[in-house]
Every structure is written in C-alpha cells, then in structure tokens.
Amino acid sequence: MREDQNKTPENKQQQLHITSYKEHFSTLAALLLLTVITVAISVFGADLRSLSVFTALLIATVKVIVVAYYFMHLKYDTKIYTWLVLIVVVLFVSFTVLTSIEYLNR
Amino acid sequence: MEHTAGFSLPNSGHNRDAEASKMGMWLFLFTELLLFGGLFIVYMVYRSLNPEAFLLASFELDVTLGTFNTVVLLVSSMTIAMSITAIQKGNSKLSIQLLVVTLVAATVFLIVKYFEWSSKIHHGLFPGQELYASLPPGESLFFFLYFFMTGLHALHIIIGGIIIGVVVYRTRKGLISSEKYTLTENAGLYWHLVDLIWIYLFPLFYLIH
Amino acid sequence: MTNTALSLNYLQAKKGIFSWIFSVDHKRIALLYLYSIGTFFLVGVTLGVLMRLELLNPGKDIMEAQTYNQVFTMHGVIMIFLFIIPSIPAVFGNFFLPIMLGTDDVSFPRLNLLSWWIYIIGAIMALSTLLFGDGPADTGWTFYAPYSVKTGTNVTMSVLAAFVLGFSSILTGLNFIVTIHRLRTPGMSFMKMPLFAWALYATSWIQLLATPIIGITLLMIVAERVFGVGLFDPSIGGDPILYQHLFWIYSHPAVYIMALPAFGIISELLPTFANRTIFGYKAIAFSSLAIAFVGYFVWGHHMFTSGMSGPARIIFSIMTFLVAIPTAIKVFNWVATLYKGSIDVQPPLLYALGFIFQFMIGGLSGLVLGALAADIHLHDTYFVVGHFHYVMFGGTGFAFFGAIHYWYPKIWGRMYNKLVANIAFFILFIGFNTLYFPMMIVGLMGMPRRYYDYLPEFHLPNMISTYGSWILATGLLLMLGNLIAGSRRKREHIDRNYWKTGITLEWQTLSPPPVSNFDRMPVLPKDGPYDYDHKPEIKEKED
C-alpha cells in the first residue's frame, strides 16, 4: 500500500487541528446547561407551556448545532462538510414543511 | 497489481485515504439522519392529528430517568471526543481509558432504558399487548412510536458500543496511533450521531406538557 | 515496460468462480451485477409477457385474477428494485466511473463487493416469496397500506427484500460520491468531469438521501404486520395517506435514480457518434443536480386523487412542472449536439436516438399527468402505465442497451455483429411502440390499470399491445443472442479507441483494460472532457 496523497487542489491535506480537552469540557458544560433549561421550562415553566414544543425544539436544535460544530469537528473541517450538512437539513426541513402544508389544510 | 508492474496511477482507490473514510462516514450519517427523519415526520403528523392523546400518553414516561439518560449520553459524547484528542497527542492509554468510560456510559444508558421499557411492558403498553389494544386513538400511536424510535436508537447505541469496542481493541494492539486514527474519529462521529438523535427524542417524548 | 506484462487483462488475471464472487475489482463486480441484473430482467420480462397474454382477450385467458395480481406485483418489484434502480449505476457506473475519472478503483473496493452481496441477498429474499410462505405479494410494487397490512400473502418478505436492496443502493451511492470527490485524476476538476460522472454524482445523492426514508417506512409495514400496531389505521388515529407520503418521498426521487444515469449515457453516446463536443456541457451537468434537487419535492403528484388537501396538490403540481425544465434543457442540448455533427450511425447511436424519441413521449405524457385537472381523469389508468414504461423502458432501458453496445468492445475486447444489432434495434423499437402506445390510448378511453379483466370496447388496443409484446420479446432475444454470440467469437485485437471518436478516458486504455485500468498515465483533453479540437492522440503501442 502506498501512502502518497492526491495532489489535486481539493484534496490538499488539511491542517491537523487538535481540539483541547478544555474546549471539549466547555462544550459539555454548555450542553448540560441547555438540558437543564429545557427540562426546567417543561416541568416548572407553567407560563411558558404554550410555547413548549417550539422552545423545546429550538433548544434541541441549539444543542445539536453545538455537538456538530465542536464535538463533530465541523468547526475545523473543510467547509464542504458544513455545506453538505446544511443541504441535508434543508432537504429534511422541506419534507416536513411540504407535509405540514398538506396536513394543515386538510 | 502484479500485472502492471511498470506503471501505477497516483490516485489509487487502494491507497489509504483518511479523508475519504471520513467523508464516507459523514455520508453514512446522513442516511441515518434521514432514517430517523422518516420517523420524525410520522411523529409530527400523528402528534398534530392527536395532540391531546400524545400529551396524556407522555405522562407515562419518567422525566427524571429521561434527563438522567440525556446527561449520560452528553458526557459520553465528551469522553469520546476527548479520546480523539488523546490519540492525536499520542496518548493511547488515556484514549483507551476515555473510550472505556464511553462504553460504561453506553451500558448505563441501556440499563436505564431496560428498566423504563420493562415497566411499560409490565403495564401492557407494548404493541400487541392487552392494554395497548384498549388505548384510546392516538395514545397507542404514541407508544408505538416511543418503542419504535427509542428501540431503533438503542440498537444504534449497541452498534456504536461494538464499534467502540473494536477501537479499544485496535488501539491496544497498536494499530491505532497518532499517525493513524481514522477509525477512532469515525467511531466518534457515529457516537455523536446517536447523541444528536437522542437530543431530539428526549424533548419530543418526555417533555410534552 | 513491456506489453507482455500488460497483456493479462482483468478478465484473464485470475480464474475460478471465487476470483469473481469475492473480487474487489470494480470491473469484475460490474460484470457480476450485469449478469445478475440481466437474469432478473429476463424473469421480469417473462412475467410481463404473461400479463400481456392474460390481457389479450377480455375475461380469463391463462391465469386467475389472484395470480394476475401476484404476477404484476412481482413484475413491478423485480423490474424496479432488481433491474432498473441498480441497472446503469451498478453495471456501467461501477465499470466506467473509475476509468473515466482516471483511477484504478472506487474509494471503498470492499464495500463495493459488499453491496453486490447485499443485492444478491435481497434478490433471493424477493424471489423466495415465489416458493415459500403464502405466495408472492399481491399489493402492487407500492405496498400501499392498509391493504399491504391486511393481505394474507407474503408481503413481509417482499418488503424486507426491498429494504435490503435499498441498503445495497445506498452503499453504491456512497461509494461513488466519495470516489468522485477523492479519486479524480490530477487536473480533472469537477467541471472537467465527463457528463456520465456528473449524472452518477447526482444519482448517488438521491440514492443516499432518499432511500433511508423508504427503508424506515417498509420497516413500519413489517412492524404493523408483526405486532398488529394499526399504524396506518384511522380507527386508532392513524392515517393511511401518510404511508403514501412516506413511500413517494422516496419513490419519486427513485424515478430519477432510474432516469439520471440514462441521461448520462446519452450525453456520452452523442458526442462520440456526432464527433463533436457536447452542446451546453455546464447546462447538462447542472441540470442533473437540479433534477435531483427539485425531484425531491414533487412526490405528491402520485397522490392527487388520494385525498390530499387542495393547496398541497397545487404546490406539488407546480413543482412537477418545474422539474420538467431541467429535463427539457437536456433534450435540447442533445439535439443541438447532433446538429451539424458528422454523424456516424452505429448501433449505440440508434439506441440513443430511440431513447430521445421515446423519452420525449414519456416526458411529455408526464406533464399531462402532472396537470392537476388531467390527472383526476387519468390517475390509475393505463395512461400512467404507458407513460411510465415510455420513460423507464423506452428511456432507461434503451439507454442501458445503448450502453452495452457502446462499451461492449471495451468490456470484453470482442465485437458483436453490427448488422444483427441494427436489425434487433428496429425490431425492439417497433415492438416497444406497438406495446406501449396503445396503452396510452386505452388509458385515455378510461381503462383502469392493475385489472385482470376489461370491458369489450378496450379489446382492440389491448390486442395490439399484446402483439407488440411478442415483437418486443423477439427483438430482445435477437439482441441478447447477438451479444452472447459476440462474446463467443474468437478473440481479435480491439483498438483502444474502438469507435475512433471516443474522447473520454476509457478509450485511452487497452480493450479490455488491465487490472489496474491504465497501462500509462491518461491524458486529458485541453478544454474540458469533450474538447474535440484538442483531442489527445491515442497510440496503440508504446514507442
């Protein structure tokens, strides 16, 4: 097996980035904080309950972005991964929007 | 290969290409996301058609256990991310330790899940059981989706655990090092996906109020 | 370097069945796919001919109504999941994508082998319903709930087979995307990639992002059958139309999995036989992506009469018209490529022209169905059957045959009889149109599809159609016989660039290619893949 790398522009070996332990720990702290918030709103936030689905999904989405951006290394990877993820998200959201249009107008 | 002794292409599919492996893993994660995506669409439609029933049924679930499991998964996500940092810095021993912590977290998650499931099954809420059949419209759908989605998620936890086990084994054998740690990275990506899905499952099933 | 060292091509390199079924060489895997897909195609054709035979006269001819239901379901499942979805990507994509990119294999060769094995397992599962359980499914290939949940036939196994086959499709798509991103030869940017590679790129994304949805939907059908959940049962709050949504979220994009690679084939055939550059390279390349993208949002046009809400129907109808635009762009560019080309009429070109003619009829009849008002009348009539076969068989099927005839000398290093190939084409062409055009007419007259019987006034078109099926079958047998006879001929020397005017990289290597595809570094044309003004000179032998 040869170890040589491709030399076409897109295939340039990107710089290696090592995420520090500290950054990982801060990420976890942020995620735990968001978890506490979402549970608190759901259990104690009587006034906010009408917003419950919306806020719960919003907080979940923020958490997902944090996981993808830091833990899954999107922050340091080539931008193509971020674009691909965005395309997939747009696609899935479009599915749900089109389906919602159908059901909300029944 | 021996037949083309004189000439070889610079860009061979048989070369080791860490970037290709990572891209393959991401593409695979997309398919996983859409697999669950189909279920989330089903959930969305049925919840909007039966809002009251979903609310009532969700009271059967234990928020405390759900929150505990969420924390467990988030911590395990951090430990596996850290184990990649460790292997990048050449510290295989720490990397293995962090992976083992991740495995322990996975086990704890599954044990808690087991108790949650068995209490529901004990009540007869599993599809096909007696109480399930007598549930009012909508509630049975909630429990079907609960079992189907968390079950599929648990299956992914088990698969993820096996992959992490392989990583531990290969790291111990010295096959994974600071030079060559694609497998650790890909196991990490997969494990984070399991986490991502749970992040949505948790509020959608446990936190309906 | 000596030529004797290279004289062992991929076909001769190793011997024995195991060197084939466990080969990780993309060329051998492609041939494995070709032989297995070809076999299933013949099974599907047989079932189709039997169906036509049953419909020769009103009333019962050769089979019971229930058998007929199972036969058309098997025909659909085999043709769609076993033949047309894998056909071009798995056979010609596997064989020629790496060669066209100037590399020696796909990015994950072992995964490639695995997808063939998964395909075979899925195929065995699908065919096992013929022998085991309570007979093959009788639901139609769409497995619509709630009937698919209630019928006593072996739906579970058919559905699981489709699930497994989906896996194979996903892995192939994943492999191709990574290959295209990582293994292009130095100097080949995305905009210098052959159009077949572009088409496969778009196709692979659909395979990757649409197939999981059907996977999970089919699992829900299984869960419903096993546990009796009642998931799509209105009496417990479920909704049978949701099944249709989920099914078509995959299955409409799947239509483009079937069609896009065929577009890629045509974009390769035309420059070669017109001996000039393709007209509108970028337009063709990007229209593939546009079709793939817009194609995700048109699934509702299969459900216009299912009871969807009004606004949704209007949106889906508009989106359906939108997706016709990039498709039309392709057709115009193909015709413009032929204009003022120095055209060399060879069997592959005939298939390409047949494709354009039939695909246009299929595509335009698709617009009739996409129009909301017309569809209310035509939904679930034979017009839909005619439309679908014009697009899929007249389109993709003919492109597949064209591709075999085009790359035949490259794959096997032998040649078929061109005269017989031409005759076979004309028989096929006549048979095809005799078979399917009357379906459109009888559909407009109001004959519903999937019925085993029909009213006497539909007799004549049905009779013509059945006669057409015999002509078509004759043409197929002649074509197949000619191809097989060609492969049994004595091996002669086949030039690297057999058609003289081929310009993509596969024509720079030996016929058949060596195990690692190239015996010397492939040279790219100066300005893009179809730059006939700066065509690299291809020497047969090293100096």
mmCIF file with all atom_site columns, N, CA and C in Angstrom, chain A residues 38-46 49, chain B residues 63 207 209:
data_model
loop_
_atom_site.group_PDB
_atom_site.id
_atom_site.type_symbol
_atom_site.label_atom_id
_atom_site.label_alt_id
_atom_site.label_comp_id
_atom_site.label_asym_id
_atom_site.label_entity_id
_atom_site.label_seq_id
_atom_site.pdbx_PDB_ins_code
_atom_site.Cartn_x
_atom_site.Cartn_y
_atom_site.Cartn_z
_atom_site.occupancy
_atom_site.B_iso_or_equiv
_atom_site.pdbx_formal_charge
_atom_site.auth_seq_id
_atom_site.auth_comp_id
_atom_site.auth_asym_id
_atom_site.auth_atom_id
_atom_site.pdbx_PDB_model_num
ATOM 1  N N  . THR A 1 38  ? -34.084 23.293 29.251 1.00 0.00 ? 38  THR A N  1
ATOM 2  C CA . THR A 1 38  ? -35.241 22.716 28.563 1.00 0.00 ? 38  THR A CA 1
ATOM 3  C C  . THR A 1 38  ? -36.103 21.899 29.518 1.00 0.00 ? 38  THR A C  1
ATOM 4  N N  . VAL A 1 39  ? -35.461 21.183 30.454 1.00 0.00 ? 39  VAL A N  1
ATOM 5  C CA . VAL A 1 39  ? -36.247 20.429 31.430 1.00 0.00 ? 39  VAL A CA 1
ATOM 6  C C  . VAL A 1 39  ? -36.990 21.388 32.354 1.00 0.00 ? 39  VAL A C  1
ATOM 7  N N  . ALA A 1 40  ? -36.309 22.441 32.778 1.00 0.00 ? 40  ALA A N  1
ATOM 8  C CA . ALA A 1 40  ? -36.927 23.395 33.703 1.00 0.00 ? 40  ALA A CA 1
ATOM 9  C C  . ALA A 1 40  ? -38.147 24.042 33.068 1.00 0.00 ? 40  ALA A C  1
ATOM 10 N N  . ILE A 1 41  ? -38.015 24.439 31.814 1.00 0.00 ? 41  ILE A N  1
ATOM 11 C CA . ILE A 1 41  ? -39.159 25.069 31.144 1.00 0.00 ? 41  ILE A CA 1
ATOM 12 C C  . ILE A 1 41  ? -40.337 24.100 31.108 1.00 0.00 ? 41  ILE A C  1
ATOM 13 N N  . SER A 1 42  ? -40.009 22.858 30.804 1.00 0.00 ? 42  SER A N  1
ATOM 14 C CA . SER A 1 42  ? -41.083 21.883 30.652 1.00 0.00 ? 42  SER A CA 1
ATOM 15 C C  . SER A 1 42  ? -41.747 21.563 31.983 1.00 0.00 ? 42  SER A C  1
ATOM 16 N N  . VAL A 1 43  ? -40.952 21.459 33.043 1.00 0.00 ? 43  VAL A N  1
ATOM 17 C CA . VAL A 1 43  ? -41.514 20.999 34.308 1.00 0.00 ? 43  VAL A CA 1
ATOM 18 C C  . VAL A 1 43  ? -42.068 22.152 35.138 1.00 0.00 ? 43  VAL A C  1
ATOM 19 N N  . PHE A 1 44  ? -41.308 23.252 35.188 1.00 0.00 ? 44  PHE A N  1
ATOM 20 C CA . PHE A 1 44  ? -41.721 24.336 36.080 1.00 0.00 ? 44  PHE A CA 1
ATOM 21 C C  . PHE A 1 44  ? -42.327 25.528 35.348 1.00 0.00 ? 44  PHE A C  1
ATOM 22 N N  . GLY A 1 45  ? -41.989 25.697 34.097 1.00 0.00 ? 45  GLY A N  1
ATOM 23 C CA . GLY A 1 45  ? -42.368 26.935 33.413 1.00 0.00 ? 45  GLY A CA 1
ATOM 24 C C  . GLY A 1 45  ? -43.822 26.946 32.985 1.00 0.00 ? 45  GLY A C  1
ATOM 25 N N  . ALA A 1 46  ? -44.736 27.048 33.983 1.00 0.00 ? 46  ALA A N  1
ATOM 26 C CA . ALA A 1 46  ? -46.161 26.978 33.677 1.00 0.00 ? 46  ALA A CA 1
ATOM 27 C C  . ALA A 1 46  ? -46.562 28.015 32.621 1.00 0.00 ? 46  ALA A C  1
ATOM 28 N N  . ARG A 1 49  ? -45.710 27.204 28.887 1.00 0.00 ? 49  ARG A N  1
ATOM 29 C CA . ARG A 1 49  ? -46.070 25.900 28.335 1.00 0.00 ? 49  ARG A CA 1
ATOM 30 C C  . ARG A 1 49  ? -46.661 25.982 26.941 1.00 0.00 ? 49  ARG A C  1
ATOM 31 N N  . VAL B 2 63  ? -39.682 11.650 33.496 1.00 0.00 ? 63  VAL B N  1
ATOM 32 C CA . VAL B 2 63  ? -38.784 12.725 33.076 1.00 0.00 ? 63  VAL B CA 1
ATOM 33 C C  . VAL B 2 63  ? -37.414 12.587 33.732 1.00 0.00 ? 63  VAL B C  1
ATOM 34 N N  . LEU B 2 207 ? -40.821 15.476 27.317 1.00 0.00 ? 207 LEU B N  1
ATOM 35 C CA . LEU B 2 207 ? -41.092 16.834 27.791 1.00 0.00 ? 207 LEU B CA 1
ATOM 36 C C  . LEU B 2 207 ? -42.342 17.448 27.175 1.00 0.00 ? 207 LEU B C  1
ATOM 37 N N  . HIS B 2 209 ? -45.686 18.936 27.643 1.00 0.00 ? 209 HIS B N  1
ATOM 38 C CA . HIS B 2 209 ? -46.516 19.389 28.766 1.00 0.00 ? 209 HIS B CA 1
ATOM 39 C C  . HIS B 2 209 ? -47.456 20.491 28.334 1.00 0.00 ? 209 HIS B C  1
#
